[in-house]
Each structure stands twice: as C-alpha cells, then as structure tokens.
Amino acid sequence: MLDLRTHGPVRSAAPGDAWWRSAAIYQLYVRSFADGNGDGIGDLAGVRAQLPYLADLGVDAIWFNPWYPSPMSDAGYDISDFRNIDPVFGTLADVDALISEAHALGIRIITDIVPNHCSDQHPWFQAALAAEPGSAERDRFWFRPGRGPDGSIPPNNWQSVFGGPAWSRVTEPDGSAGEWYLHLFAPEQPDFNWSNSSVRAEFEDLLRFWFDRGADGIRIDSAAMLTKNPLLPDLPELRPDLAPGPNHPFLDRDDVHEIYQAWRAIADEYQSRVLIGEVWLPDAVRLATYVSPGELHTVFNFPYLSCPWDAAQLREVIDNTLALNAPVGAPATWVLSNHDVDRVVTRYGRTDTAFSLARRSYFHSLAAGIELGTRRARAAALLTMALPGSVYVYQGEELGLWEVQDIPDERRQDPIWHHTHGADPGRDGARVPLPWAGDEMPFGFSPPGAADPWLPQPKEWRDLTVAAETGQDGSMLELYRAALAIRRSEPALGDGAMMWLPSAPGVLAFSRGTSVRCVVNISAEPACLPEHAGLLLASGPLDGELLPPDCAAWLRAAPVAD
Ligand code: GLC
Ligand code: CA
C-alpha cells in the first residue's frame, strides 16, 4: 500500500483557484478540539498547537464552528458580537495568528456566520428591549403584540426548532408585560428581520470584515430560514409539516436568494473566497437553486449524511446529487457527519442506519454494534473521499469516535435536551472532547493538572487517541491519512466526473478518470474486484481477489488496450 502521507503535493494556492471544488475540509469544533490553557474547554491556543496534526492529516481547509463572544446558550450559535472572539477561546490576535500559521501550512480557514439570529445579549437586541414598540430598534427583530384581550397568547402558532413556542414575551421598560419576539431556535436567539435594510447592511459589512482578516470562506448557518412572510401567518393547524418553499412562512422562501446574490457579489470582490450554505431541504431541485450561478458556491449534502448504509439508496443519493449540481455547474459536497448529528460509527452500527434530526431519540433507542459500525465507517470513508467534489471530515471522525449516549443528565449542555425535557437526547454525544494521548481522561485534551473536560470522555477512548492510532496498522487515523494523501496526489480524485461500473447487487463500483476505481461492498457476500492493475488502499483486509462485506477498496485501473 502506498504511503504518500508526507510526500503528497500541496494543492495549488494560486489566486483565482477554485480550491473548494476538490477540497477536503476539516470541521473543527473549537470547544472540543484541544484545550491550551487548562480550563477544560478547547481554545485557539490549542488549535494553533495542533495545526501540524491537521497538516499531516492532509486537509485543505478548516471550518470553525462559531468562535465569537457568546453567552453559550447554544454553544456559540447565540452570538453577541460578530466581530470578536469569545475570551474562552482567545482573542482576535489569536485568530490573526492562526490564519497566518494555517495559510503558511497551505490550509485555508472558513468561519461560521449565523445570520438568522443573534444572542439576546447582542447590543442590538438589548437596544430593542429598551426601546418602544414600533421603534427602529425593534424593527431589526420580529416584535409583535400578543393575541387575546391581555396579549398573553403568542402572535402565531410557530414552534421553535428546539422545542416549545417560537415566541417569548418581554417586559417593557416600564415593568408591564409587553410585546413578543420571534426565535425559531432558543429564546436566547432572537431572529433578525431581514426585510430591515440595516440588517442586510450589517451582514454585508461582516462578510468584508472576515474576508479582510483573511478568511477564505464563510459557512452560513440555517441559510434557508432568514426571510419570513412579514404577515407572520399561522402555520396551517393540520399541516405543521408544510413543505418549505414559496408558501412557507419562514423556510426556503424565494426572497432569501436576493441575500445570497448580494453576498456572492461581495465574495467575488476577493480572490477565491467561498460561501457554503447550511441548507436542510427535502426538495433537491430547490436545494440546487442555492448553488446556481451568482449565489453560493456549495451547500452541505444532507441527503448523503442521512442516507442509510444501503447500496441502492446510496447510489440514488449520489446520482441525484450529481444530476442536480451539474446543470448549475456547482461541485458536489460529501458529508458523513457534523456537530448536529449522531457520529457515523454509531449510526452505521445500528439496526436502522439512516438519520434524521426529528427522530434522534428513536435512533438513540436502537442497539449499536461499534465493531460493525466502525467497519462500515471505514468503507464509507473511502466511498466518500472517492466521490467527485469536496469532502468534509468532522473532527473525531478520523479517529473513529462514537456517539457518547450515556452522558450523565447533569453534564448535558445542549439546549435541545433542556427544551424538550430530555425527550430529545440532543447533540452533546457528538461533541465530546477529542482524545489525543494517554490512558485516562482528559487523554491529552488539556494540559496536566487542568479542570475536567467540559463533557466526560469514555474510558475506552484510550485506544482511540491520536497517539494510540498513529502508526498503528488498521487504525482509522492511518486510513484517513492514507486516503487523504492519495486523494490529493491523484488528479482523477476530487472534482471531475465519475462513471458507474457493472457490479453485483449490493456493490457500488465506479471509476474516476482512467486511472482510479472505487468499489464498496455493502452486501452480505464477498464481492469480486473489478479489473485492476493494483491496490491503492483498502478499508480492511482483502480475501485474495475478493472484497469482504462492508469493505471498500481503491484500485489502480487496468491500462486500456489500444
Ligand atoms: C445550525 C447549527 C446548529 C445550531 C443552529 C442554530 O443548525 O449547525 O448547531 O444550533 O443552527 O444556530
Ligand atoms: Ca481552554
């Protein structure tokens, strides 16, 4: 097997280069990556110290979850100052240093912007609370009087994504019970009113602020939710599942696209900057409009992330993705997991290997075989990294970490768990701090003598530390390192075309260009390898010329005879 790890060429960093079309992007959840100062919470000093780890892993870019000042009601997605860094993570000077150190290593930086809402501690919201109903300050948000004789009924029947009503009532400065404000997420996350021009101007300025600081890309949070029907109509009682789209009061409305057209024009003023949308939509045709010319560069592939470990369904998602991206000229993205969903090793080890945010508690109730899940996650990694387009690696995926489902209730932090009173277990299990080295907690996450990590780590993770997996044949980390190195050195991988090859039922086989083939066995029987001239990489041991179940291989294509 090839070890290209230290020899792979660094992808071109030329200005104007469409690097995002092929990039391997590491999602870095700062709070859980590495703790530099010993308070049990990851920070930018920790990230800077581990940049060589990420360079060695072979990623092209890092997407950081929000690092801004925040009361942390939703782990930083409640931002009180979009132009600074939360002291728990560091300072703007740390970010400047981080950006230049990453750039020196050939790694680009993507920051997370949350335009749908801010923190209730944001100066604009505080000013709105202090101002009168009908004031310019309140018009930046959605303030409305309540219904009923004393205004005690919320203005409409919308529910928060995190559980409970999407409205909270304020106390007016004179002490009386007052207006209500809209929050599609937690009450600490008031929604901006995007029909207000000062909101638009503020975010356009923010994009420039981060691009000027050297950010190479922006990940746009909850990107399909920004615009609302200004009449704020009730959702139909009998159709709480009303399809997103032009008729929906707040999901995927047509006028949201004007915002991104303006943002794209700003991104295009700079060299090689990328806009990435977090757009969860069931309708793939509408999803593609977000990446049509003059809008976002890419969107996350949530249908792929939610797809069960099933050959026919995976093939269908892959075909749909490529078919919808091709006409608009956008590259596909491939995502196995992120900070909002169950870790992939656990998901693939369950009796039902699909995922949906709405049914998290059902999925958590299923038994999960970690060994089976790990085997499949290894195969899925090779499938994912062989597909045309860019690929995301959520921190810890490269170590084979599993979803921690037994976090003690009193340690849980996710507002979803709190707002649903535990009915939804929430996302903490995918956010447990990384294990770096050693035999016991905190496994090198924090320096010696530090406070406990903000979430407890399973003791079994001693076998999944970076140190334990480094150089270990058959470890997830070495598989990711090898795959990312080959992906980087093979021009046929990354952006480009793919072609399906004939294969047995339950087997996915395709070629990338004339030089690389990928085969994934999702059936219960060993599968024959397609014709090839050598093995580049496999997710597990082969049985001669047979590929065992739940295994994948990258093959050097046989030379074509004249
Ligand atoms: C996005 C984020 C999620 C956050 C929510 C509200 O879905 O990925 O973590 O809670 O938006 O900002
Ligand atoms: Ca810290």
CSV table of C-alpha atoms in Angstrom, one decimal, residues 162-337:
chain,number,residue,atom,x,y,z
A,162,PHE,CA,-35.5,23.3,19.8
A,163,GLY,CA,-39.0,22.7,21.3
A,164,GLY,CA,-41.7,25.0,22.7
A,165,PRO,CA,-43.2,28.1,21.2
A,166,ALA,CA,-41.1,30.2,18.8
A,167,TRP,CA,-42.1,33.4,20.7
A,168,SER,CA,-41.2,34.9,24.1
A,169,ARG,CA,-42.8,37.8,25.8
A,170,VAL,CA,-40.8,40.7,27.0
A,171,THR,CA,-41.2,43.0,30.0
A,172,GLU,CA,-41.3,46.6,28.8
A,173,PRO,CA,-39.0,49.2,30.4
A,174,ASP,CA,-42.0,50.4,32.5
A,175,GLY,CA,-42.4,47.0,34.0
A,176,SER,CA,-45.5,46.0,32.1
A,177,ALA,CA,-46.0,42.7,30.2
A,178,GLY,CA,-45.2,43.7,26.7
A,179,GLU,CA,-44.6,42.5,23.1
A,180,TRP,CA,-43.4,39.1,22.0
A,181,TYR,CA,-40.3,38.5,19.9
A,182,LEU,CA,-39.7,35.6,17.4
A,183,HIS,CA,-37.0,33.0,18.0
A,184,LEU,CA,-37.0,30.0,15.7
A,185,PHE,CA,-34.4,28.4,17.9
A,186,ALA,CA,-33.8,29.1,21.7
A,187,PRO,CA,-35.4,32.1,23.4
A,188,GLU,CA,-31.8,33.4,23.8
A,189,GLN,CA,-31.6,33.5,19.9
A,190,PRO,CA,-33.9,36.3,18.6
A,191,ASP,CA,-34.4,36.2,14.8
A,192,PHE,CA,-33.3,39.1,12.8
A,193,ASN,CA,-35.8,40.8,10.5
A,194,TRP,CA,-34.2,40.5,7.1
A,195,SER,CA,-36.6,43.0,5.5
A,196,ASN,CA,-34.9,45.7,7.5
A,197,SER,CA,-32.1,47.2,5.4
A,198,SER,CA,-29.8,47.8,8.4
A,199,VAL,CA,-29.7,44.0,9.0
A,200,ARG,CA,-28.6,43.5,5.4
A,201,ALA,CA,-26.0,46.2,5.5
A,202,GLU,CA,-24.6,44.8,8.8
A,203,PHE,CA,-24.1,41.3,7.4
A,204,GLU,CA,-22.6,42.6,4.2
A,205,ASP,CA,-20.1,44.6,6.3
A,206,LEU,CA,-19.4,41.5,8.4
A,207,LEU,CA,-18.5,39.4,5.4
A,208,ARG,CA,-16.0,42.1,4.4
A,209,PHE,CA,-14.7,42.1,8.0
A,210,TRP,CA,-13.9,38.4,7.9
A,211,PHE,CA,-12.7,38.3,4.3
A,212,ASP,CA,-10.4,41.3,5.1
A,213,ARG,CA,-9.0,39.4,8.1
A,214,GLY,CA,-8.1,36.5,5.7
A,215,ALA,CA,-11.0,34.1,6.0
A,216,ASP,CA,-11.1,32.0,2.8
A,217,GLY,CA,-14.7,31.0,3.3
A,218,ILE,CA,-17.9,31.5,5.2
A,219,ARG,CA,-20.2,28.8,6.3
A,220,ILE,CA,-23.8,30.2,6.5
A,221,ASP,CA,-25.8,28.9,9.4
A,222,SER,CA,-29.5,28.0,8.9
A,223,ALA,CA,-29.3,29.6,5.5
A,224,ALA,CA,-32.8,28.8,4.2
A,225,MET,CA,-34.6,30.4,7.2
A,226,LEU,CA,-33.6,34.1,7.0
A,227,THR,CA,-36.6,35.6,5.3
A,228,LYS,CA,-40.1,35.5,6.7
A,229,ASN,CA,-43.6,36.2,5.4
A,230,PRO,CA,-44.0,39.7,7.0
A,231,LEU,CA,-47.6,39.0,7.9
A,232,LEU,CA,-46.3,36.2,10.1
A,233,PRO,CA,-49.3,33.9,9.4
A,234,ASP,CA,-50.1,30.8,11.4
A,235,LEU,CA,-48.9,27.5,10.0
A,236,PRO,CA,-52.0,25.6,9.0
A,237,GLU,CA,-53.1,23.6,12.0
A,238,LEU,CA,-53.4,20.4,10.1
A,239,ARG,CA,-50.1,20.9,8.2
A,240,PRO,CA,-47.4,21.6,10.7
A,241,ASP,CA,-45.1,19.8,8.2
A,242,LEU,CA,-46.0,22.3,5.4
A,243,ALA,CA,-43.4,21.9,2.7
A,244,PRO,CA,-40.6,24.5,2.7
A,245,GLY,CA,-40.8,26.8,-0.3
A,246,PRO,CA,-42.6,30.0,-1.5
A,247,ASN,CA,-45.7,29.3,0.5
A,248,HIS,CA,-44.0,28.6,3.8
A,249,PRO,CA,-43.8,31.5,6.2
A,250,PHE,CA,-40.1,31.0,7.1
A,251,LEU,CA,-38.5,28.1,5.3
A,252,ASP,CA,-36.9,28.4,1.9
A,253,ARG,CA,-38.8,31.4,0.7
A,254,ASP,CA,-38.0,32.7,-2.7
A,255,ASP,CA,-36.8,36.1,-1.5
A,256,VAL,CA,-33.9,34.5,0.5
A,257,HIS,CA,-32.0,34.2,-2.8
A,258,GLU,CA,-31.5,38.0,-3.1
A,259,ILE,CA,-29.5,38.0,0.0
A,260,TYR,CA,-27.0,35.4,-1.3
A,261,GLN,CA,-26.8,37.1,-4.7
A,262,ALA,CA,-25.6,40.2,-2.8
A,263,TRP,CA,-23.2,38.1,-0.7
A,264,ARG,CA,-21.8,36.4,-3.8
A,265,ALA,CA,-21.0,39.8,-5.4
A,266,ILE,CA,-19.0,40.7,-2.2
A,267,ALA,CA,-17.2,37.3,-2.2
A,268,ASP,CA,-16.3,37.9,-5.8
A,269,GLU,CA,-14.6,41.2,-5.0
A,270,TYR,CA,-12.0,39.0,-3.3
A,271,GLN,CA,-9.9,36.1,-4.6
A,272,SER,CA,-11.0,32.5,-4.2
A,273,ARG,CA,-13.4,33.1,-1.3
A,274,VAL,CA,-16.2,30.6,-0.8
A,275,LEU,CA,-19.8,30.7,0.5
A,276,ILE,CA,-21.1,27.4,1.9
A,277,GLY,CA,-24.8,27.1,2.9
A,278,GLU,CA,-26.3,25.0,5.6
A,279,VAL,CA,-29.5,24.2,3.8
A,280,TRP,CA,-31.6,21.3,5.0
A,281,LEU,CA,-34.3,20.8,2.4
A,282,PRO,CA,-36.2,17.8,1.3
A,283,ASP,CA,-36.6,19.1,-2.2
A,284,ALA,CA,-33.3,18.6,-4.1
A,285,VAL,CA,-34.4,20.8,-7.0
A,286,ARG,CA,-35.0,23.8,-4.7
A,287,LEU,CA,-31.7,23.0,-2.9
A,288,ALA,CA,-29.9,23.3,-6.2
A,289,THR,CA,-31.1,26.9,-6.7
A,290,TYR,CA,-28.9,27.9,-3.7
A,291,VAL,CA,-25.8,27.0,-5.8
A,292,SER,CA,-27.0,28.3,-9.1
A,293,PRO,CA,-24.6,30.8,-10.8
A,294,GLY,CA,-24.3,34.1,-8.8
A,295,GLU,CA,-25.2,32.5,-5.5
A,296,LEU,CA,-23.5,30.2,-3.0
A,297,HIS,CA,-20.5,28.1,-4.1
A,298,THR,CA,-21.6,24.9,-2.3
A,299,VAL,CA,-24.1,23.5,0.1
A,300,PHE,CA,-23.7,20.7,2.6
A,301,ASN,CA,-25.0,17.3,1.3
A,302,PHE,CA,-27.5,16.4,4.0
A,303,PRO,CA,-29.3,13.7,1.9
A,304,TYR,CA,-26.0,11.8,1.8
A,305,LEU,CA,-25.4,12.4,5.5
A,306,SER,CA,-28.9,11.0,6.3
A,307,CYS,CA,-28.7,8.0,3.9
A,308,PRO,CA,-28.7,4.5,5.3
A,309,TRP,CA,-25.9,2.0,4.6
A,310,ASP,CA,-27.7,0.6,1.6
A,311,ALA,CA,-26.2,0.3,-1.9
A,312,ALA,CA,-29.3,1.2,-3.8
A,313,GLN,CA,-30.2,4.2,-1.7
A,314,LEU,CA,-26.6,5.5,-1.6
A,315,ARG,CA,-26.4,5.2,-5.4
A,316,GLU,CA,-29.6,7.1,-5.8
A,317,VAL,CA,-28.4,9.9,-3.5
A,318,ILE,CA,-25.1,10.1,-5.4
A,319,ASP,CA,-26.8,10.2,-8.8
A,320,ASN,CA,-29.3,12.8,-7.6
A,321,THR,CA,-26.6,15.0,-6.1
A,322,LEU,CA,-24.6,14.9,-9.3
A,323,ALA,CA,-27.6,15.4,-11.6
A,324,LEU,CA,-28.7,18.5,-9.7
A,325,ASN,CA,-25.3,20.1,-9.3
A,326,ALA,CA,-24.2,19.5,-12.9
A,327,PRO,CA,-26.7,21.9,-14.7
A,328,VAL,CA,-25.8,24.8,-12.3
A,329,GLY,CA,-22.1,24.0,-12.5
A,330,ALA,CA,-21.6,23.6,-8.7
A,331,PRO,CA,-19.4,21.0,-7.2
A,332,ALA,CA,-21.0,18.3,-5.0
A,333,THR,CA,-20.1,18.0,-1.3
A,334,TRP,CA,-19.9,14.8,0.6
A,335,VAL,CA,-20.6,14.8,4.4
A,336,LEU,CA,-20.9,11.8,6.7
A,337,SER,CA,-21.5,13.7,10.0
